């Protein structure tokens, strides 16, 4: 994935590209024989449900938000983990989604979220956070790491802190978790979203 912006690209586009690349690496690191019925940091999801949610909304949903089109119902009900080579398919779809957001127009105006318009830039920021947070969830649930740079981690922390209380009202985030003073930005973002950075199943 190329995170070198075109001259007129939105300033956040390179961070979106880096978040997508990190997510693709996490998917590629999931062992082919890893059982997907085990627990995850998202207590409502086992690993299979988590991966399917992650693939649907952070790759297909990411592209459809940029294009202002609806997610096909067939995708909503699809078990991506049943597809041979789903990590490669996820990476390819992430490339298409990142390319869609390379258009500066994708970042302007509103995105319709089921009758509730929201600013496109805010939606993109939340999707960057979802790529990283759910990428961490998948990595932790399947025994792999997630590697992101400090600038991206700080953006995710900023987005989480801006939206945490609203997300908690709707059950999207759990209660915040305490972390040591001076904890890394990613750990603080995880904790603010209700995830325990020390979670190991």
PDB file of N, CA and C in Angstrom, residues 62-131:
ATOM      1  N   UNK A  62     -15.454   0.951   4.264  1.00  0.00           N
ATOM      2  CA  UNK A  62     -14.560   2.086   4.052  1.00  0.00           C
ATOM      3  C   UNK A  62     -14.690   2.608   2.622  1.00  0.00           C
ATOM      4  N   UNK A  63     -14.725   1.717   1.650  1.00  0.00           N
ATOM      5  CA  UNK A  63     -14.874   2.154   0.261  1.00  0.00           C
ATOM      6  C   UNK A  63     -16.260   2.741   0.007  1.00  0.00           C
ATOM      7  N   UNK A  64     -17.292   2.077   0.523  1.00  0.00           N
ATOM      8  CA  UNK A  64     -18.650   2.564   0.263  1.00  0.00           C
ATOM      9  C   UNK A  64     -18.896   3.919   0.916  1.00  0.00           C
ATOM     10  N   UNK A  65     -18.290   4.177   2.067  1.00  0.00           N
ATOM     11  CA  UNK A  65     -18.426   5.505   2.679  1.00  0.00           C
ATOM     12  C   UNK A  65     -17.822   6.567   1.777  1.00  0.00           C
ATOM     13  N   UNK A  66     -16.647   6.284   1.215  1.00  0.00           N
ATOM     14  CA  UNK A  66     -16.007   7.257   0.322  1.00  0.00           C
ATOM     15  C   UNK A  66     -16.871   7.532  -0.903  1.00  0.00           C
ATOM     16  N   UNK A  67     -17.499   6.500  -1.430  1.00  0.00           N
ATOM     17  CA  UNK A  67     -18.267   6.621  -2.665  1.00  0.00           C
ATOM     18  C   UNK A  67     -19.729   7.009  -2.423  1.00  0.00           C
ATOM     19  N   UNK A  68     -20.131   7.058  -1.135  1.00  0.00           N
ATOM     20  CA  UNK A  68     -21.512   7.392  -0.756  1.00  0.00           C
ATOM     21  C   UNK A  68     -22.509   6.391  -1.354  1.00  0.00           C
ATOM     22  N   UNK A  69     -22.126   5.115  -1.287  1.00  0.00           N
ATOM     23  CA  UNK A  69     -22.996   4.042  -1.762  1.00  0.00           C
ATOM     24  C   UNK A  69     -23.312   3.095  -0.615  1.00  0.00           C
ATOM     25  N   UNK A  70     -24.370   2.316  -0.771  1.00  0.00           N
ATOM     26  CA  UNK A  70     -24.814   1.403   0.275  1.00  0.00           C
ATOM     27  C   UNK A  70     -24.015   0.094   0.229  1.00  0.00           C
ATOM     28  N   UNK A  71     -23.771  -0.456   1.399  1.00  0.00           N
ATOM     29  CA  UNK A  71     -23.182  -1.797   1.456  1.00  0.00           C
ATOM     30  C   UNK A  71     -24.201  -2.810   0.948  1.00  0.00           C
ATOM     31  N   UNK A  72     -23.845  -3.653  -0.014  1.00  0.00           N
ATOM     32  CA  UNK A  72     -24.775  -4.691  -0.468  1.00  0.00           C
ATOM     33  C   UNK A  72     -25.139  -5.644   0.668  1.00  0.00           C
ATOM     34  N   UNK A  73     -26.390  -6.024   0.733  1.00  0.00           N
ATOM     35  CA  UNK A  73     -26.857  -6.912   1.799  1.00  0.00           C
ATOM     36  C   UNK A  73     -26.106  -8.232   1.793  1.00  0.00           C
ATOM     37  N   UNK A  74     -25.715  -8.691   0.615  1.00  0.00           N
ATOM     38  CA  UNK A  74     -24.981  -9.962   0.535  1.00  0.00           C
ATOM     39  C   UNK A  74     -23.658  -9.888   1.279  1.00  0.00           C
ATOM     40  N   UNK A  75     -23.038  -8.713   1.309  1.00  0.00           N
ATOM     41  CA  UNK A  75     -21.796  -8.564   2.059  1.00  0.00           C
ATOM     42  C   UNK A  75     -22.052  -8.554   3.554  1.00  0.00           C
ATOM     43  N   UNK A  76     -23.146  -7.930   3.965  1.00  0.00           N
ATOM     44  CA  UNK A  76     -23.460  -7.834   5.392  1.00  0.00           C
ATOM     45  C   UNK A  76     -23.610  -9.215   6.012  1.00  0.00           C
ATOM     46  N   UNK A  77     -24.157 -10.151   5.260  1.00  0.00           N
ATOM     47  CA  UNK A  77     -24.413 -11.497   5.766  1.00  0.00           C
ATOM     48  C   UNK A  77     -23.303 -12.496   5.432  1.00  0.00           C
ATOM     49  N   UNK A  78     -22.222 -12.035   4.819  1.00  0.00           N
ATOM     50  CA  UNK A  78     -21.202 -12.956   4.310  1.00  0.00           C
ATOM     51  C   UNK A  78     -20.205 -13.357   5.403  1.00  0.00           C
ATOM     52  N   UNK A  79     -19.812 -14.627   5.397  1.00  0.00           N
ATOM     53  CA  UNK A  79     -18.751 -15.115   6.278  1.00  0.00           C
ATOM     54  C   UNK A  79     -17.439 -15.065   5.507  1.00  0.00           C
ATOM     55  N   UNK A  80     -16.707 -13.967   5.672  1.00  0.00           N
ATOM     56  CA  UNK A  80     -15.459 -13.800   4.943  1.00  0.00           C
ATOM     57  C   UNK A  80     -14.430 -14.846   5.350  1.00  0.00           C
ATOM     58  N   UNK A  81     -14.474 -15.284   6.599  1.00  0.00           N
ATOM     59  CA  UNK A  81     -13.473 -16.241   7.074  1.00  0.00           C
ATOM     60  C   UNK A  81     -13.598 -17.595   6.398  1.00  0.00           C
ATOM     61  N   UNK A  82     -14.746 -17.861   5.764  1.00  0.00           N
ATOM     62  CA  UNK A  82     -14.931 -19.133   5.060  1.00  0.00           C
ATOM     63  C   UNK A  82     -14.303 -19.112   3.671  1.00  0.00           C
ATOM     64  N   UNK A  83     -13.897 -17.956   3.210  1.00  0.00           N
ATOM     65  CA  UNK A  83     -13.293 -17.835   1.886  1.00  0.00           C
ATOM     66  C   UNK A  83     -11.811 -18.196   1.956  1.00  0.00           C
ATOM     67  N   UNK A  84     -11.345 -19.097   1.104  1.00  0.00           N
ATOM     68  CA  UNK A  84      -9.903 -19.382   1.079  1.00  0.00           C
ATOM     69  C   UNK A  84      -9.132 -18.096   0.759  1.00  0.00           C
ATOM     70  N   UNK A  85      -8.079 -17.874   1.498  1.00  0.00           N
ATOM     71  CA  UNK A  85      -7.268 -16.693   1.230  1.00  0.00           C
ATOM     72  C   UNK A  85      -7.943 -15.381   1.587  1.00  0.00           C
ATOM     73  N   UNK A  86      -8.808 -15.387   2.621  1.00  0.00           N
ATOM     74  CA  UNK A  86      -9.499 -14.146   2.970  1.00  0.00           C
ATOM     75  C   UNK A  86      -8.536 -13.012   3.334  1.00  0.00           C
ATOM     76  N   UNK A  87      -7.364 -13.263   3.965  1.00  0.00           N
ATOM     77  CA  UNK A  87      -6.483 -12.131   4.254  1.00  0.00           C
ATOM     78  C   UNK A  87      -6.024 -11.382   2.995  1.00  0.00           C
ATOM     79  N   UNK A  88      -5.727 -12.127   1.922  1.00  0.00           N
ATOM     80  CA  UNK A  88      -5.309 -11.476   0.675  1.00  0.00           C
ATOM     81  C   UNK A  88      -6.459 -10.694   0.063  1.00  0.00           C
ATOM     82  N   UNK A  89      -7.668 -11.255   0.140  1.00  0.00           N
ATOM     83  CA  UNK A  89      -8.836 -10.546  -0.383  1.00  0.00           C
ATOM     84  C   UNK A  89      -9.108  -9.276   0.425  1.00  0.00           C
ATOM     85  N   UNK A  90      -8.909  -9.360   1.736  1.00  0.00           N
ATOM     86  CA  UNK A  90      -9.075  -8.181   2.603  1.00  0.00           C
ATOM     87  C   UNK A  90      -8.061  -7.105   2.223  1.00  0.00           C
ATOM     88  N   UNK A  91      -6.799  -7.498   2.028  1.00  0.00           N
ATOM     89  CA  UNK A  91      -5.773  -6.529   1.649  1.00  0.00           C
ATOM     90  C   UNK A  91      -6.101  -5.857   0.320  1.00  0.00           C
ATOM     91  N   UNK A  92      -6.591  -6.640  -0.635  1.00  0.00           N
ATOM     92  CA  UNK A  92      -6.943  -6.067  -1.938  1.00  0.00           C
ATOM     93  C   UNK A  92      -8.113  -5.089  -1.811  1.00  0.00           C
ATOM     94  N   UNK A  93      -9.092  -5.440  -0.973  1.00  0.00           N
ATOM     95  CA  UNK A  93     -10.225  -4.541  -0.770  1.00  0.00           C
ATOM     96  C   UNK A  93      -9.784  -3.274  -0.024  1.00  0.00           C
ATOM     97  N   UNK A  94      -8.870  -3.411   0.912  1.00  0.00           N
ATOM     98  CA  UNK A  94      -8.319  -2.232   1.577  1.00  0.00           C
ATOM     99  C   UNK A  94      -7.644  -1.302   0.568  1.00  0.00           C
ATOM    100  N   UNK A  95      -6.917  -1.867  -0.378  1.00  0.00           N
ATOM    101  CA  UNK A  95      -6.290  -1.040  -1.417  1.00  0.00           C
ATOM    102  C   UNK A  95      -7.346  -0.248  -2.183  1.00  0.00           C
ATOM    103  N   UNK A  96      -8.453  -0.914  -2.537  1.00  0.00           N
ATOM    104  CA  UNK A  96      -9.517  -0.222  -3.279  1.00  0.00           C
ATOM    105  C   UNK A  96     -10.131   0.891  -2.427  1.00  0.00           C
ATOM    106  N   UNK A  97     -10.307   0.614  -1.141  1.00  0.00           N
ATOM    107  CA  UNK A  97     -10.903   1.606  -0.252  1.00  0.00           C
ATOM    108  C   UNK A  97      -9.986   2.811  -0.079  1.00  0.00           C
ATOM    109  N   UNK A  98      -8.709   2.561   0.138  1.00  0.00           N
ATOM    110  CA  UNK A  98      -7.751   3.660   0.295  1.00  0.00           C
ATOM    111  C   UNK A  98      -7.690   4.482  -0.986  1.00  0.00           C
ATOM    112  N   UNK A  99      -7.753   3.825  -2.138  1.00  0.00           N
ATOM    113  CA  UNK A  99      -7.757   4.543  -3.413  1.00  0.00           C
ATOM    114  C   UNK A  99      -9.000   5.430  -3.545  1.00  0.00           C
ATOM    115  N   UNK A 100     -10.144   4.956  -3.050  1.00  0.00           N
ATOM    116  CA  UNK A 100     -11.363   5.759  -3.117  1.00  0.00           C
ATOM    117  C   UNK A 100     -11.239   7.025  -2.283  1.00  0.00           C
ATOM    118  N   UNK A 101     -10.558   6.935  -1.138  1.00  0.00           N
ATOM    119  CA  UNK A 101     -10.377   8.104  -0.280  1.00  0.00           C
ATOM    120  C   UNK A 101      -9.249   9.010  -0.765  1.00  0.00           C
ATOM    121  N   UNK A 102      -8.502   8.601  -1.794  1.00  0.00           N
ATOM    122  CA  UNK A 102      -7.483   9.469  -2.363  1.00  0.00           C
ATOM    123  C   UNK A 102      -8.105  10.668  -3.077  1.00  0.00           C
ATOM    124  N   UNK A 103      -9.359  10.553  -3.458  1.00  0.00           N
ATOM    125  CA  UNK A 103     -10.079  11.666  -4.081  1.00  0.00           C
ATOM    126  C   UNK A 103     -10.411  12.693  -3.005  1.00  0.00           C
ATOM    127  N   UNK A 104      -9.897  13.929  -3.112  1.00  0.00           N
ATOM    128  CA  UNK A 104     -10.193  14.929  -2.078  1.00  0.00           C
ATOM    129  C   UNK A 104     -11.681  15.143  -1.858  1.00  0.00           C
ATOM    130  N   UNK A 105     -12.495  14.917  -2.883  1.00  0.00           N
ATOM    131  CA  UNK A 105     -13.936  15.116  -2.739  1.00  0.00           C
ATOM    132  C   UNK A 105     -14.549  14.143  -1.740  1.00  0.00           C
ATOM    133  N   UNK A 106     -13.908  12.985  -1.533  1.00  0.00           N
ATOM    134  CA  UNK A 106     -14.454  12.001  -0.590  1.00  0.00           C
ATOM    135  C   UNK A 106     -14.464  12.552   0.832  1.00  0.00           C
ATOM    136  N   UNK A 107     -13.594  13.502   1.127  1.00  0.00           N
ATOM    137  CA  UNK A 107     -13.442  14.042   2.478  1.00  0.00           C
ATOM    138  C   UNK A 107     -14.349  15.242   2.728  1.00  0.00           C
ATOM    139  N   UNK A 108     -15.084  15.679   1.726  1.00  0.00           N
ATOM    140  CA  UNK A 108     -15.927  16.862   1.864  1.00  0.00           C
ATOM    141  C   UNK A 108     -17.392  16.464   1.996  1.00  0.00           C
ATOM    142  N   UNK A 109     -18.191  17.376   2.536  1.00  0.00           N
ATOM    143  CA  UNK A 109     -19.612  17.104   2.665  1.00  0.00           C
ATOM    144  C   UNK A 109     -19.896  16.081   3.743  1.00  0.00           C
ATOM    145  N   UNK A 110     -21.061  15.456   3.629  1.00  0.00           N
ATOM    146  CA  UNK A 110     -21.530  14.501   4.633  1.00  0.00           C
ATOM    147  C   UNK A 110     -21.599  13.091   4.077  1.00  0.00           C
ATOM    148  N   UNK A 111     -21.589  12.140   4.983  1.00  0.00           N
ATOM    149  CA  UNK A 111     -21.865  10.732   4.683  1.00  0.00           C
ATOM    150  C   UNK A 111     -23.168  10.378   5.377  1.00  0.00           C
ATOM    151  N   UNK A 112     -24.076   9.772   4.655  1.00  0.00           N
ATOM    152  CA  UNK A 112     -25.364   9.396   5.223  1.00  0.00           C
ATOM    153  C   UNK A 112     -25.232   8.082   5.980  1.00  0.00           C
ATOM    154  N   UNK A 113     -25.444   8.145   7.284  1.00  0.00           N
ATOM    155  CA  UNK A 113     -25.391   6.942   8.110  1.00  0.00           C
ATOM    156  C   UNK A 113     -26.814   6.539   8.477  1.00  0.00           C
ATOM    157  N   UNK A 114     -27.511   5.946   7.519  1.00  0.00           N
ATOM    158  CA  UNK A 114     -28.872   5.500   7.784  1.00  0.00           C
ATOM    159  C   UNK A 114     -29.811   6.632   8.154  1.00  0.00           C
ATOM    160  N   UNK A 115     -29.731   7.734   7.423  1.00  0.00           N
ATOM    161  CA  UNK A 115     -30.614   8.861   7.685  1.00  0.00           C
ATOM    162  C   UNK A 115     -30.039   9.887   8.629  1.00  0.00           C
ATOM    163  N   UNK A 116     -28.814   9.652   9.117  1.00  0.00           N
ATOM    164  CA  UNK A 116     -28.143  10.598  10.015  1.00  0.00           C
ATOM    165  C   UNK A 116     -26.851  11.066   9.348  1.00  0.00           C
ATOM    166  N   UNK A 117     -26.901  12.174   8.613  1.00  0.00           N
ATOM    167  CA  UNK A 117     -25.697  12.656   7.937  1.00  0.00           C
ATOM    168  C   UNK A 117     -24.619  13.047   8.949  1.00  0.00           C
ATOM    169  N   UNK A 118     -23.373  12.738   8.609  1.00  0.00           N
ATOM    170  CA  UNK A 118     -22.230  13.087   9.454  1.00  0.00           C
ATOM    171  C   UNK A 118     -21.102  13.561   8.553  1.00  0.00           C
ATOM    172  N   UNK A 119     -20.285  14.496   9.031  1.00  0.00           N
ATOM    173  CA  UNK A 119     -19.186  15.000   8.192  1.00  0.00           C
ATOM    174  C   UNK A 119     -18.249  13.881   7.751  1.00  0.00           C
ATOM    175  N   UNK A 120     -17.904  13.895   6.464  1.00  0.00           N
ATOM    176  CA  UNK A 120     -17.084  12.825   5.898  1.00  0.00           C
ATOM    177  C   UNK A 120     -15.732  12.705   6.592  1.00  0.00           C
ATOM    178  N   UNK A 121     -15.121  13.836   6.928  1.00  0.00           N
ATOM    179  CA  UNK A 121     -13.811  13.759   7.576  1.00  0.00           C
ATOM    180  C   UNK A 121     -13.913  13.073   8.934  1.00  0.00           C
ATOM    181  N   UNK A 122     -14.973  13.356   9.685  1.00  0.00           N
ATOM    182  CA  UNK A 122     -15.166  12.696  10.972  1.00  0.00           C
ATOM    183  C   UNK A 122     -15.368  11.199  10.811  1.00  0.00           C
ATOM    184  N   UNK A 123     -16.118  10.811   9.789  1.00  0.00           N
ATOM    185  CA  UNK A 123     -16.320   9.381   9.525  1.00  0.00           C
ATOM    186  C   UNK A 123     -14.990   8.722   9.174  1.00  0.00           C
ATOM    187  N   UNK A 124     -14.202   9.376   8.337  1.00  0.00           N
ATOM    188  CA  UNK A 124     -12.902   8.815   7.965  1.00  0.00           C
ATOM    189  C   UNK A 124     -12.002   8.663   9.184  1.00  0.00           C
ATOM    190  N   UNK A 125     -12.018   9.652  10.077  1.00  0.00           N
ATOM    191  CA  UNK A 125     -11.206   9.567  11.291  1.00  0.00           C
ATOM    192  C   UNK A 125     -11.634   8.377  12.151  1.00  0.00           C
ATOM    193  N   UNK A 126     -12.937   8.175  12.273  1.00  0.00           N
ATOM    194  CA  UNK A 126     -13.415   7.035  13.059  1.00  0.00           C
ATOM    195  C   UNK A 126     -13.040   5.710  12.400  1.00  0.00           C
ATOM    196  N   UNK A 127     -13.074   5.670  11.068  1.00  0.00           N
ATOM    197  CA  UNK A 127     -12.707   4.431  10.378  1.00  0.00           C
ATOM    198  C   UNK A 127     -11.210   4.140  10.514  1.00  0.00           C
ATOM    199  N   UNK A 128     -10.388   5.181  10.558  1.00  0.00           N
ATOM    200  CA  UNK A 128      -8.963   4.967  10.838  1.00  0.00           C
ATOM    201  C   UNK A 128      -8.802   4.332  12.217  1.00  0.00           C
ATOM    202  N   UNK A 129      -9.539   4.870  13.192  1.00  0.00           N
ATOM    203  CA  UNK A 129      -9.472   4.304  14.539  1.00  0.00           C
ATOM    204  C   UNK A 129      -9.973   2.859  14.555  1.00  0.00           C
ATOM    205  N   UNK A 130     -11.047   2.577  13.810  1.00  0.00           N
ATOM    206  CA  UNK A 130     -11.576   1.206  13.771  1.00  0.00           C
ATOM    207  C   UNK A 130     -10.561   0.238  13.161  1.00  0.00           C
ATOM    208  N   UNK A 131      -9.877   0.679  12.112  1.00  0.00           N
ATOM    209  CA  UNK A 131      -8.846  -0.175  11.516  1.00  0.00           C
ATOM    210  C   UNK A 131      -7.821  -0.584  12.556  1.00  0.00           C
TER     211      UNK A 131
END
